[in-house]
Amino acid sequence: RHNISFMFNTLKSITRTAAVLLVLTTAAAPSLAQEKVLNLYSSRHYETDEALYSNFTRQTGIKINRIEGGEDALIERIRNEGDKSPADVLVTVDAGRLWRAEQLGLFQPVKSKVLESRLPAAYRHPDGLWFGYSARARIIAYSKARVKPGDIATYEDLADPKWKGRICTRSAGHVYNLSLISSLVNYLGEAKTEEWTRAVASNLARTPRGGDTDQLNAVAAGECDLALSNTYYYARLLKSQKPDEKAVAEKVGVLFPNQGGRGTHVNISGAGMLKHAPNREAAVLFLEYLASDDAQNYFANGNNEWPVVQSVKPNNAALARLGTFKADSLNLGTIGRNQPTAQKIADRSGFK
Ligand code: FE
């Protein structure tokens, strides 16, 4: 009987709470309707992002509702939501993914003098479907003990048989490698790029597994002598206070490929306005805000990337240690367009 009366009282209290909530919701509705909001779909979750977003809200009065998810999951979600999607802006990484979202028809064009003047043309879509805000480079990491500087200088060199059994990388089908292969398709053509991809596959020390950090760890552990990595993974190790991560950074050196020629393959973190964005004005303001000096620093620093706005100088110890380099100036739209060819090559070449 005790239990029944307890359940009854609980039920009563739940009903009462529900009634109070209903009243509160109704009372709050008119002010919510007037509140300016931006629905941001992002896969980023860095500490500096809090400052990035609160700064925007302070400047514009627009509240940001953040939906976080995995890179590919967010694109899939927006696609499934269709014209009912509340998403205003998608923030994601790699031109390959921005291109995928573009191909699915998820973006709408944004015309903005601010964005056109502040962001280099190579890092944005020619029709304003997406914009790149921070840059990362795909570099070659090497064992300081087993590789001498000068043993390797270019991506093309990775195909040299002298590296047989000595290279680690994540899968060729991962978007970071697909974008690198896309850039090679542009410079070498499809046939030569396929030869290169097959040769690199036959030089691998092990079946591709894990992310870029796993490859850096494998070089330090002696499983391989060379690895491909995005710069921010190495920069994170450079900044780490953890003894095991510091040890990896000490054993592994990095070089910027193709400095004597076209430059190192650079990719972006970027964003675009979604086709069914309910808050278009807020979306444009946010895209422009990301190109401001303050936002550039927050956005790039959050993941140890370089700001793309040329006048903004990164204030980041790890980036300072990486130094300056010549970046490939190929428009990232081209990297996007070559993705299907790169995917075919990856599928055919034996390391997926
Ligand atoms: Fe990454």
mmCIF file of C-alpha atoms and ligand atoms in Angstrom, residues 46 71 93 97 136 170 174 176 212 230 232-233 303, ligand 1:
data_model
loop_
_atom_site.group_PDB
_atom_site.id
_atom_site.type_symbol
_atom_site.label_atom_id
_atom_site.label_comp_id
_atom_site.label_asym_id
_atom_site.label_seq_id
_atom_site.Cartn_x
_atom_site.Cartn_y
_atom_site.Cartn_z
ATOM 1 C CA TYR A 46 37.278 22.675 -29.475
ATOM 2 C CA GLU A 71 31.543 14.822 -40.326
ATOM 3 C CA VAL A 93 36.574 19.897 -42.748
ATOM 4 C CA ARG A 97 33.543 16.837 -47.791
ATOM 5 C CA ARG A 136 45.989 22.534 -42.908
ATOM 6 C CA ARG A 170 45.363 5.767 -43.169
ATOM 7 C CA HIS A 174 39.714 8.492 -46.509
ATOM 8 C CA TYR A 176 42.277 13.414 -46.642
ATOM 9 C CA ASP A 212 46.794 10.224 -38.848
ATOM 10 C CA ASN A 230 47.722 16.589 -41.580
ATOM 11 C CA TYR A 232 47.379 19.776 -36.870
ATOM 12 C CA TYR A 233 47.856 16.211 -35.612
ATOM 13 C CA ASN A 303 42.601 22.976 -34.184
HETATM 14 FE FE FE B 1 41.326 15.395 -38.941
#
